[in-house]
Short mmCIF file of C-alpha atoms and ligand atoms in Angstrom, two decimals:
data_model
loop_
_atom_site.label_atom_id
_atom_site.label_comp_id
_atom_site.label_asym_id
_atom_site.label_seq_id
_atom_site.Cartn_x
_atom_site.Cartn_y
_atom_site.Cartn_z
CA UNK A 1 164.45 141.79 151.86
CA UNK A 2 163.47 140.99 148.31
CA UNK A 3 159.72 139.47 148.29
CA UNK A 4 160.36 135.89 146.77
CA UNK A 5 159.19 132.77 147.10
CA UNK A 6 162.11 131.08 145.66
CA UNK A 7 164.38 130.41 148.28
CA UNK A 8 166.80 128.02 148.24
CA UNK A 9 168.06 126.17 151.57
CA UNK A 10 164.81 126.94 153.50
CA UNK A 11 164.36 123.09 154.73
CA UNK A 12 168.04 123.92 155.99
CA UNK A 13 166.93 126.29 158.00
CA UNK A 14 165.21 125.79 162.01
CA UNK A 15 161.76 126.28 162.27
CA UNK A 16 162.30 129.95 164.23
CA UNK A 17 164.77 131.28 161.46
CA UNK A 18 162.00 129.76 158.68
CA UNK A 19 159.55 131.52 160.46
CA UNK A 20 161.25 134.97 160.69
CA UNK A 21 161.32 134.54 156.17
CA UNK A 22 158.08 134.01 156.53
CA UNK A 23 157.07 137.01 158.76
CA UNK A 24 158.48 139.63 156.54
CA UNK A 25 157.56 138.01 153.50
CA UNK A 26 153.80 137.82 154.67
CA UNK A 27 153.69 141.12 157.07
CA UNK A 28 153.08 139.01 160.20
CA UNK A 29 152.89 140.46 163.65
CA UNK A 30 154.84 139.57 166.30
CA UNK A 31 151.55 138.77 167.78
CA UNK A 32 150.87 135.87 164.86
CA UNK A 33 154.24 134.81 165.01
CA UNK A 34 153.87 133.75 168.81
CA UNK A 35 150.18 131.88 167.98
CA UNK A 36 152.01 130.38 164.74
CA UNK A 37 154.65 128.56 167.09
CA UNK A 38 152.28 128.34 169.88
CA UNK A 39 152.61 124.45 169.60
CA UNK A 40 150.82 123.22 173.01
CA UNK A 41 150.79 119.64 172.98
CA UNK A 42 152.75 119.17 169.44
CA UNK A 43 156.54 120.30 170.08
CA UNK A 44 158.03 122.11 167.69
CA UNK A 45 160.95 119.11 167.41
CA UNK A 46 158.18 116.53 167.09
CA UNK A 47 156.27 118.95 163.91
CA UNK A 48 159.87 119.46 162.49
CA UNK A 49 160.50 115.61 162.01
CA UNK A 50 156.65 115.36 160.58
CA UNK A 51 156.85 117.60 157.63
CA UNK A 52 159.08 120.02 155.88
CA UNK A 53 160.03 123.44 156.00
CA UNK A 54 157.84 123.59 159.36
CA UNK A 55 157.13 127.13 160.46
CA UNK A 56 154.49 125.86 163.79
CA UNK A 57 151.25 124.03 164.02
CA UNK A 58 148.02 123.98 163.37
CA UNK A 59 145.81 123.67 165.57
CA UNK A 60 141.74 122.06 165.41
CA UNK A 61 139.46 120.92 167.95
CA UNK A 62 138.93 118.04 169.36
CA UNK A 63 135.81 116.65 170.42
CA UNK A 64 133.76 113.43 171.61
CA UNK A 65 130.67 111.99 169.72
CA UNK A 66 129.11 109.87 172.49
CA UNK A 67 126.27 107.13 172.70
CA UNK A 68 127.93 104.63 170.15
CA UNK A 69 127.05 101.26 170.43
CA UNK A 70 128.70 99.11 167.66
CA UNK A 71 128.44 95.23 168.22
CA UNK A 72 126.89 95.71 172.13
CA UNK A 73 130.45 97.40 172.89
CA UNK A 74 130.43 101.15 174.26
CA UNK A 75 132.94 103.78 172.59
CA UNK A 76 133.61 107.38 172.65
CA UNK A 77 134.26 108.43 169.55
CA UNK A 78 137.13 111.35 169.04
CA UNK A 79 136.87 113.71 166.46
CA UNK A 80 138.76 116.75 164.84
CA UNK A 81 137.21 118.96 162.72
CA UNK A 82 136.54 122.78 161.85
CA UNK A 83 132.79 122.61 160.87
CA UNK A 84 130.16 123.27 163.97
CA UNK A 85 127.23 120.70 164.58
CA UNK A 86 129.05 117.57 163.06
CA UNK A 87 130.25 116.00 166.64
CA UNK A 88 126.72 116.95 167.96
CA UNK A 89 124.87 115.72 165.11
CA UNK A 90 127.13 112.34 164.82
CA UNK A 91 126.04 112.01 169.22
CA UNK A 92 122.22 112.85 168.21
CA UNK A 93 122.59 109.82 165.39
CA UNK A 94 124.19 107.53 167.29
CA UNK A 95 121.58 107.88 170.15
CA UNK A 96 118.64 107.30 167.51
CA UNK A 97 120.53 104.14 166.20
CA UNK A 98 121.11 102.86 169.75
CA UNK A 99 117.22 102.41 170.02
CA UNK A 100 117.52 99.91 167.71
CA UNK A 101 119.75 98.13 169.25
CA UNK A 102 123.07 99.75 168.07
CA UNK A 103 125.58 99.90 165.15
CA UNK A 104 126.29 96.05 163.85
CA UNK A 105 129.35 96.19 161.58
CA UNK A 106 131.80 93.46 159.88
CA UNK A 107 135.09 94.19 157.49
CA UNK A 108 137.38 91.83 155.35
CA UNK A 109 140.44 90.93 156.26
CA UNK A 110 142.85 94.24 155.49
CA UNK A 111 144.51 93.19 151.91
CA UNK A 112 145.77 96.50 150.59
CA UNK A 113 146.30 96.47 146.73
CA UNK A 114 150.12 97.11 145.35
CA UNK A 115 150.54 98.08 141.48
CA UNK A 116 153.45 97.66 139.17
CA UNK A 117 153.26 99.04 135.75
CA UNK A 118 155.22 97.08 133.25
CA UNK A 119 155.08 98.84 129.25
CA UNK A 120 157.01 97.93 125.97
CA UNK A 121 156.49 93.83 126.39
CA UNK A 122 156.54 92.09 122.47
CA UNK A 123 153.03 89.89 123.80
CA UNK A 124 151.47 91.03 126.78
CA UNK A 125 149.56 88.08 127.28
CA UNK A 126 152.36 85.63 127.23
CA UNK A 127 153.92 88.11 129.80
CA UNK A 128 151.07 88.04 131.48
CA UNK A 129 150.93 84.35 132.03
CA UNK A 130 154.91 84.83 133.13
CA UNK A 131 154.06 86.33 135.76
CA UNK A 132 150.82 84.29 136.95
CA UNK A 133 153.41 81.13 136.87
CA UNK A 134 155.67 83.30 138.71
CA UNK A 135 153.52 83.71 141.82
CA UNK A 136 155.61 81.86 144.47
CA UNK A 137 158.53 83.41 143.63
CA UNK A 138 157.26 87.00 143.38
CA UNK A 139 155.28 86.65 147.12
CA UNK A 140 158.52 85.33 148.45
CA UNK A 141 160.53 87.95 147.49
CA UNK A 142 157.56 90.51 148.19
CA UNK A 143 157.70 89.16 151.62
CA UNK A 144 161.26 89.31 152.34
CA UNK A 145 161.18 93.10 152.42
CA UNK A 146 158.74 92.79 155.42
CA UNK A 147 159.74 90.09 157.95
CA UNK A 148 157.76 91.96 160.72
CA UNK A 149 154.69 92.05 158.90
CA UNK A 150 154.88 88.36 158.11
CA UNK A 151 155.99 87.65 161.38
CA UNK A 152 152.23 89.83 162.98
CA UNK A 153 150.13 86.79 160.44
CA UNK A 154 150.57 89.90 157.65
CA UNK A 155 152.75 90.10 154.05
CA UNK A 156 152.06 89.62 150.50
CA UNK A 157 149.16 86.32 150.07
CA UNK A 158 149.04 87.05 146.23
CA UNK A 159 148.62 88.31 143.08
CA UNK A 160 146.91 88.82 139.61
CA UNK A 161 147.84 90.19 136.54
CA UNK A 162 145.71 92.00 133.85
CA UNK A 163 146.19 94.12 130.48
CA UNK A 164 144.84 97.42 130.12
CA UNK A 165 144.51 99.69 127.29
CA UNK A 166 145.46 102.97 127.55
CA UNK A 167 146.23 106.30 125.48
CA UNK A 168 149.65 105.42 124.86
CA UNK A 169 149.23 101.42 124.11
CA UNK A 170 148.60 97.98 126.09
CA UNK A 171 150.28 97.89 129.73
CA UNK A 172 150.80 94.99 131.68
CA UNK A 173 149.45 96.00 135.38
CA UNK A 174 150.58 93.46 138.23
CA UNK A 175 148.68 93.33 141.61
CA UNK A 176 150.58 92.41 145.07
CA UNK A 177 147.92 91.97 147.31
CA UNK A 178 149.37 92.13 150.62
CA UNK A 179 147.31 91.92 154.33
CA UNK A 180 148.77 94.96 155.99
CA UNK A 181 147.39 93.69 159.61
CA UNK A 182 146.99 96.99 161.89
CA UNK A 183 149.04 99.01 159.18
CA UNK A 184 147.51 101.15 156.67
CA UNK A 185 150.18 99.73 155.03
CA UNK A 186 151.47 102.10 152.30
CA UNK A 187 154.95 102.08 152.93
CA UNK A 188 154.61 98.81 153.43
CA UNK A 189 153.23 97.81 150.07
CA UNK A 190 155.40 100.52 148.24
CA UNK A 191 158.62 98.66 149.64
CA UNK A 192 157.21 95.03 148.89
CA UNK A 193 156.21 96.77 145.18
CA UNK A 194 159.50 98.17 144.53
CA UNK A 195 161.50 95.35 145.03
CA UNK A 196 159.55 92.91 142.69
CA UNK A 197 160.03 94.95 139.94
CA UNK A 198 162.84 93.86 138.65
CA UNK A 199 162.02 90.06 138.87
CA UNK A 200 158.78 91.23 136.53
CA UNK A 201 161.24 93.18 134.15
CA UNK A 202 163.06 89.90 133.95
CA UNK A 203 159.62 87.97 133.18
CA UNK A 204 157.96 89.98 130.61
CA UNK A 205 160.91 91.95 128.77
CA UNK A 206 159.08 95.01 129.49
CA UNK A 207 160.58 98.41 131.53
CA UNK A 208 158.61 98.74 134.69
CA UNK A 209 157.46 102.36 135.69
CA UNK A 210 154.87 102.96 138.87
CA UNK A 211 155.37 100.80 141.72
CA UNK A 212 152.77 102.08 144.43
CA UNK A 213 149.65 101.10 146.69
CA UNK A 214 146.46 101.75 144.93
CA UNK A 215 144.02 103.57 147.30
CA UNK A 216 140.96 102.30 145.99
CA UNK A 217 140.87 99.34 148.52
CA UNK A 218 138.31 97.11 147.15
CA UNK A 219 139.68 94.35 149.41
CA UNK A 220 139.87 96.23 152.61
CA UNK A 221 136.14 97.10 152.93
CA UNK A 222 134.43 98.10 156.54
CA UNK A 223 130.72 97.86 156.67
CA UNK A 224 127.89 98.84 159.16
CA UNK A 225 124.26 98.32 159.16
CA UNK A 226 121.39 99.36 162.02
CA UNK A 227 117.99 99.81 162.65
CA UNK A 228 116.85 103.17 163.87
CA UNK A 229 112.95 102.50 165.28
CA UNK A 230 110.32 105.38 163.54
CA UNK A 231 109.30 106.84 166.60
CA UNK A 232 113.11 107.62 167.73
CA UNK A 233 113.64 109.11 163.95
CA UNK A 234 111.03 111.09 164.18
CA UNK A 235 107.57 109.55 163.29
CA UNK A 236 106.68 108.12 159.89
CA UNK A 237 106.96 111.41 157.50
CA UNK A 238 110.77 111.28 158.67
CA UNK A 239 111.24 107.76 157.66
CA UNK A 240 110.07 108.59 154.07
CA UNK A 241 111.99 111.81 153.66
CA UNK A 242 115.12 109.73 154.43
CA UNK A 243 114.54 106.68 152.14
CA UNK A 244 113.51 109.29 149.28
CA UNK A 245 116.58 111.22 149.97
CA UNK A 246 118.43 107.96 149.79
CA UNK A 247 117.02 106.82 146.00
CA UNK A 248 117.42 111.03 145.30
CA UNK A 249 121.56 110.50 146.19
CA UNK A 250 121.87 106.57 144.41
CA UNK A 251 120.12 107.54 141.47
CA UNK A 252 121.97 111.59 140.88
CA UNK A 253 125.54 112.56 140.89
CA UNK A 254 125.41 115.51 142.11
CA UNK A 255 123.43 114.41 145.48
CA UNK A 256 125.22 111.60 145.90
CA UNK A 257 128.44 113.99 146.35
CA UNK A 258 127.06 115.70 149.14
CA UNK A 259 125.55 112.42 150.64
CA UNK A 260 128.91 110.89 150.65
CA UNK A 261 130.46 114.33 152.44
CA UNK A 262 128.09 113.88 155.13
CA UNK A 263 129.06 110.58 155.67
CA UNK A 264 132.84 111.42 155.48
CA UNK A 265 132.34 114.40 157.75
CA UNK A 266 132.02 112.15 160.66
CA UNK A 267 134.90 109.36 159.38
CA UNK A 268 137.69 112.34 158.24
CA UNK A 269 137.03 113.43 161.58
CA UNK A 270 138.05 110.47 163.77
CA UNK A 271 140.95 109.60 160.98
CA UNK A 272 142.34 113.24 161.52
CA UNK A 273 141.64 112.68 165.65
CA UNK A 274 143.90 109.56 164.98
CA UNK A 275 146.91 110.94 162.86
CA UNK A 276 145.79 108.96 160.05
CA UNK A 277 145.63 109.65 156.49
CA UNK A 278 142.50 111.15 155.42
CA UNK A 279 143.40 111.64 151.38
CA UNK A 280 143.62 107.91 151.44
CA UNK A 281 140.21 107.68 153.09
CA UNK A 282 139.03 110.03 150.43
CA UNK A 283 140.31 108.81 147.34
CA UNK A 284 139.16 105.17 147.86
CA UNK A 285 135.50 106.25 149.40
CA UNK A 286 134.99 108.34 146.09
CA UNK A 287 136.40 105.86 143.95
CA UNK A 288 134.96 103.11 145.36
CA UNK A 289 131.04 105.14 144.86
CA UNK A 290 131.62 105.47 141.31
CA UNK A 291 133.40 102.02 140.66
CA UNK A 292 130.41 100.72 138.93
CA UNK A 293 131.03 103.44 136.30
CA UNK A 294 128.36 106.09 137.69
CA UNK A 295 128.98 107.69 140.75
CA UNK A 296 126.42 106.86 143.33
CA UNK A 297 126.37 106.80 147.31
CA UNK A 298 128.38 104.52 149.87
CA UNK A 299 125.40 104.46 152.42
CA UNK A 300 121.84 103.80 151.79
CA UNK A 301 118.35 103.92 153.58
CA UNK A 302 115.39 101.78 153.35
CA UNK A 303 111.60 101.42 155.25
CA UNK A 304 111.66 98.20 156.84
CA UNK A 305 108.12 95.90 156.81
CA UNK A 306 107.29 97.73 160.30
CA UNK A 307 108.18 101.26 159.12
CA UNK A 308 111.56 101.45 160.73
CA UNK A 309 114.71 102.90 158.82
CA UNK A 310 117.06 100.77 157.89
CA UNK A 311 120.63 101.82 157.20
CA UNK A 312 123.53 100.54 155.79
CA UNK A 313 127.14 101.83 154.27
CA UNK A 314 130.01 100.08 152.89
CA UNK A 315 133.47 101.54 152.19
CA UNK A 316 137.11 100.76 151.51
CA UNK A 317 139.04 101.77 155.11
CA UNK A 318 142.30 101.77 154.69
CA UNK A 319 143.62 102.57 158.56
CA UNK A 320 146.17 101.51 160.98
CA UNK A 321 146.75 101.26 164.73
CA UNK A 322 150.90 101.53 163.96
CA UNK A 323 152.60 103.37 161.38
CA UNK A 324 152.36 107.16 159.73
CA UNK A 325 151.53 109.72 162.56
CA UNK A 326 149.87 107.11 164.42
CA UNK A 327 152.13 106.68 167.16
CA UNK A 328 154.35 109.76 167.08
CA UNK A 329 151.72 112.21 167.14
CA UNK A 330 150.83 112.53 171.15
CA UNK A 331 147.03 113.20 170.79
CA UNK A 332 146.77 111.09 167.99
CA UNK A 333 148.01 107.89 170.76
CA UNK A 334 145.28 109.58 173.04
CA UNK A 335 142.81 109.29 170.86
CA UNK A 336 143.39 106.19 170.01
CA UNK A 337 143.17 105.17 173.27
CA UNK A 338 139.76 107.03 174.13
CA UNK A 339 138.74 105.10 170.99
CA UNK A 340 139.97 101.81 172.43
CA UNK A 341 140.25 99.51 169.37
CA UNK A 342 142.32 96.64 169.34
CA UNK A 343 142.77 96.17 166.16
CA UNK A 344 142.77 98.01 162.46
CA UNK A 345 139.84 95.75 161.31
CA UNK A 346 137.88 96.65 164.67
CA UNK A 347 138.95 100.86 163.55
CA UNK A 348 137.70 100.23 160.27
CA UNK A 349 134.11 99.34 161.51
CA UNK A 350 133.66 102.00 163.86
CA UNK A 351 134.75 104.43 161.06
CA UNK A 352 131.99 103.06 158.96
CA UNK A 353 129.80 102.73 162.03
CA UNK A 354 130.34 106.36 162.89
CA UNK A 355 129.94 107.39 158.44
CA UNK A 356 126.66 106.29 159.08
CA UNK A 357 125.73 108.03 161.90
CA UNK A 358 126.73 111.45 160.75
CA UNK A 359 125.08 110.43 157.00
CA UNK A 360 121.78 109.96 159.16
CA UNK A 361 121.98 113.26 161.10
CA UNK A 362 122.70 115.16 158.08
CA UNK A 363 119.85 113.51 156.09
CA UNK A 364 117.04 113.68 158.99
CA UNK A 365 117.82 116.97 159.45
CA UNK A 366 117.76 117.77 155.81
CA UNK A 367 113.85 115.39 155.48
CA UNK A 368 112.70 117.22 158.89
CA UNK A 369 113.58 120.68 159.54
CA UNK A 370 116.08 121.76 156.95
CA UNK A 371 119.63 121.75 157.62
CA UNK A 372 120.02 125.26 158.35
CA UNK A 373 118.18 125.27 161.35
CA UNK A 374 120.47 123.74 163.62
CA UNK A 375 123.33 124.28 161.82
CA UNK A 376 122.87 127.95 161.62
CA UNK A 377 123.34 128.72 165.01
CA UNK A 378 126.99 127.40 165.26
CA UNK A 379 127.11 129.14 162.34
CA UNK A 380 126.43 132.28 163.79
CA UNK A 381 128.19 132.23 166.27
CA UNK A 382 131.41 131.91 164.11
CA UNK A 383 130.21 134.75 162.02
CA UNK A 384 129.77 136.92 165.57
CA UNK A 385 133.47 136.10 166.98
CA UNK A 386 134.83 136.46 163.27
CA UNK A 387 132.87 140.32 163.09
CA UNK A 388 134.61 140.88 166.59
CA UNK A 389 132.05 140.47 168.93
CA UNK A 390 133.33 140.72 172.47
CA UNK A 391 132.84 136.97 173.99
CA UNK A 392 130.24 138.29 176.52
CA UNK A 393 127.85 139.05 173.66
CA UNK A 394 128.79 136.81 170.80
CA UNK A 395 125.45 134.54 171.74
CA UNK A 396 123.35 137.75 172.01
CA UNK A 397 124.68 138.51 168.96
CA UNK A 398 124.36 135.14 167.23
CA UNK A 399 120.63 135.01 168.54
CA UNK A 400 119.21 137.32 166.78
CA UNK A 401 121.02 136.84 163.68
CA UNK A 402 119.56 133.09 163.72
CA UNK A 403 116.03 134.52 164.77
CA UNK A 404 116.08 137.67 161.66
CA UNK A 405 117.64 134.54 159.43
CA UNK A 406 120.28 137.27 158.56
CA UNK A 407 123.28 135.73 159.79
CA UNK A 408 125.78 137.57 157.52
CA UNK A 409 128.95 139.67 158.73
CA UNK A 410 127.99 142.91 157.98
CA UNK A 411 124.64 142.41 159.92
CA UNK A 412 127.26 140.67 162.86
CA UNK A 413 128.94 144.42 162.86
CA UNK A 414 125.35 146.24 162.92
CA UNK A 415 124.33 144.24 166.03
CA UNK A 416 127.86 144.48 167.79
CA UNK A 417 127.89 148.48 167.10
CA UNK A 418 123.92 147.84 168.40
CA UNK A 419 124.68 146.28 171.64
CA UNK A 420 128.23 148.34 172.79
CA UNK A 421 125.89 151.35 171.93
CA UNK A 422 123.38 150.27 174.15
CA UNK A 423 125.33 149.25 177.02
P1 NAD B 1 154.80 102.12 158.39
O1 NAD B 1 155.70 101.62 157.32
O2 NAD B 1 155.27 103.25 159.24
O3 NAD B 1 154.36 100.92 159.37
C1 NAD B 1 154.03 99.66 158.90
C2 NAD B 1 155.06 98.64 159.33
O4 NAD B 1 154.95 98.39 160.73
C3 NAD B 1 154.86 97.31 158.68
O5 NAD B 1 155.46 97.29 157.41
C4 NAD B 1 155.52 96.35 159.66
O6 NAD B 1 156.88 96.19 159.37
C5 NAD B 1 155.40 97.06 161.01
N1 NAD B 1 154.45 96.40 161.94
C6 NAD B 1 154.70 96.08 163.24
N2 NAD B 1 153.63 95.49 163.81
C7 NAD B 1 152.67 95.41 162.87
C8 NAD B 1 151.32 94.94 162.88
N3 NAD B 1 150.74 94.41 163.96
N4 NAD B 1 150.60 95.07 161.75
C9 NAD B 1 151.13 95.63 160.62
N5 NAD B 1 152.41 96.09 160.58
C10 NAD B 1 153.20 96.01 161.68
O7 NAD B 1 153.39 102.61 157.82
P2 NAD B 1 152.44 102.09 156.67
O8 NAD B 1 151.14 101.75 157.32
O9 NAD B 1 153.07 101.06 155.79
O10 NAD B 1 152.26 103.43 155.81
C11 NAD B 1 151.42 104.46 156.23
C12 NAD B 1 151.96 105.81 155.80
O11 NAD B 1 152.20 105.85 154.39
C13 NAD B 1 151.00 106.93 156.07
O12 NAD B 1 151.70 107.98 156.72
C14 NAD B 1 150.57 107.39 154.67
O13 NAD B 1 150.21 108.75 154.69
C15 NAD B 1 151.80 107.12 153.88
N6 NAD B 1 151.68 106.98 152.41
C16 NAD B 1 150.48 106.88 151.76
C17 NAD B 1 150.44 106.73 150.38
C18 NAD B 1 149.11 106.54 149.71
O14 NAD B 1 148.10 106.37 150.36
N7 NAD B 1 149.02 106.57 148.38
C19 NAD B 1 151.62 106.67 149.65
C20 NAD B 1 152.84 106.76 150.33
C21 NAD B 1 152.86 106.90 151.71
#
């Protein structure tokens, strides 16, 4: 076979007979083939109608963070991810905030943000105020495309209009702000987006382009806030670290990047646990820290009059109950259900409940012992299973990597060769 990677017809083909390409292109072993399709719990039908040109799955852990309390109401909180020490560390947090009484959280209702982009108008501004006077009109015909979303106290509730200068000249940028209810809502908004842009080509004259959600949800925000007492954090020198971490990650860019990743850590988690869409989450949470034109950090710390810690974080969370892989993904439903929310706005606050938590684990650890320390160890043990330690050693081997802070393959394959030798 001639080693290409233009082939025409592959989504034609099944997922087996894309596979087989694949194999011989890429040298696989029978052996990788089998793990490839391997598909447990995600059939190989269900991953076929997900995505394109499907070859198997992927597939992550799971885990549970546990000891969330958020508004006096117990959850376990799901979580996919590859990194080790994030679902402990996001349990660890969660127990420290629950000293204080718990996560307390709030969100606005969830208005998702639709753009149309309308170019070549004679006077923007008159075009502009076309389409203000137009409002009734546009919502109505916004909300025809959705009759279910209406009809669950959802749908387009309105709209706003502003110029924008850009590169290429003036652009007339329309806004559909539409309450998605338990949807994240972007087909929904899309749809509703599409099909008013002809009635705004017929207001301003000009030729519309983009019609599409914007992901920097300013509307749909989730916020949490707790207490965590000083002696559960750690004692007073803990407490400082934190808050002077905090001002370190507000006040510098390149902080604040890894500040917000600690945070995200624990939300990407639950969103992937969920079958939702974490670019979304993403985008807006990194837009959103830099929307005051320097990027800073979505969560910050502060000493309280007493001495406690006192943490907050606020976030655009664009998520649904219904909708994308939600419901068609079968662990996704299950973890929804561990999760137990009733609705997207109650989702939204956990997320930003649990952002919190992990942001707090990651920056004790950093203001108290360092984050290796803990973090190592996992660590290690990854490196001793990925040098080929035998699973009866791999903690042997992991040990004393972690205790000569040498926890590098080649030192993995010294103490394997050690240990076999030995036995
Ligand atoms: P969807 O269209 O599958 O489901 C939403 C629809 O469900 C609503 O339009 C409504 O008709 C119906 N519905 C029934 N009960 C409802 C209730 N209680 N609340 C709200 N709606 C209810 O999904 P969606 O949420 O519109 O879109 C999400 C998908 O869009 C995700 O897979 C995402 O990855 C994808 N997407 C994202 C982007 C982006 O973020 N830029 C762009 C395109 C697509």
């Amino acid at each position: 076979m001639e080693r290409s990677s233009l082939i025409s017809g592959f989504y034609k083909l099944t997922a087996k007979e894309r596979l087989r390409y694949v194999k011989e292109f890429a040298n696989l072993s029978e052996e990788e083939c089998d793990l490839l399709q391997d598909t447990g719990s995600l059939p190989l039908s269900l991953a076929d109608r997900m995505i394109e040109n499907v070859v198997g799955v992927f597939p992550l852990p799971m885990g549970i963070a546990v000891n969330f309390l958020i508004n006096d109401v117990d959850y376990l909180v799901p979580m996919v991810i590859e990194e080790p020490s994030v679902v402990a560390a996001a349990s660890y947090a969660a127990k420290m905030v629950r000293d204080g009484g718990g996560f307390h959280t709030s969100s606005t209702p969830p208005i998702m943000i639709g753009q149309i982009q309308a170019v070549g108008m004679k006077d923007p501004e008159v075009a502009r105020q076309r389409i203000l006077e137009a409002k009734e009109l546009i919502l109505k015909n916004a909300n025809d495309q959705d009759p279910v979303l209406v009809s669950a106290g959802g749908g387009a509730k309105n709209i706003d209009a502003k110029i924008i200068d850009t590169t290429v000249g003036s652009m007339l940028i329309t806004e559909l702000y539409v309450d998605c209810r338990d949807a994240m809502g972007a087909n929904a908004v899309n749809t509703m987006a599409e099909a008013v842009a002809p009635i705004i080509e017929h207001l301003t004259g000009g030729r519309v382009y983009l019609r599409i959600i914007s992901n920097l949800a300013t509307k749909r925000l989730a916020r949490a806030h707790c207490i965590v007492p000083q002696e559960s954090v750690g004692g007073e020198e803990v407490v400082d670290g934190i808050v002077y971490a905090s001002a370190f990650a507000e006040a510098d860019p390149y902080r604040a990047a890894t500040h917000n990743k600690g945070a995200m850590n624990g939300i990407i988690a639950v969103i992937l646990a969920t079958g939702n869409d974490h670019r979304a989450i993403e985008a807006g949470a990194h837009a959103y820290a830099a929307l005051k034109g320097k990027y800073t950090t979505i969560s910050k710390w502060e000493k309280t009059e007493k001495g406690d810690l006192r943490g907050s974080i606020e976030l655009p969370m664009a998520v649904g109950l219904i909708g994308g892989a939600v419901k068609t993904h079968p662990i996704a439903r299950i973890a929804m259900k561990i999760l137990g929310v009733k609705t997207a706005n109650e989702f939204a606050e956990v997320l930003a409940a649990v952002g919190l938590a992990q942001n707090l684990a990651a920056l004790r650890a950093l203001a108290h012992e360092g984050i290796q320390r803990g973090h190592m160890s996992l660590h290690a043990r990854n490196i001793a299973v990925a040098a080929g330690a035998p699973e009866d050693i791999v903690n042997l081997v992991a040990e004393r990597m972690v205790k000569e802070r040498k926890i590098r393959m080649d030192r993995a394959k010294e103490i394997i060769e050690e240990l076999i030798a030995a036995d």
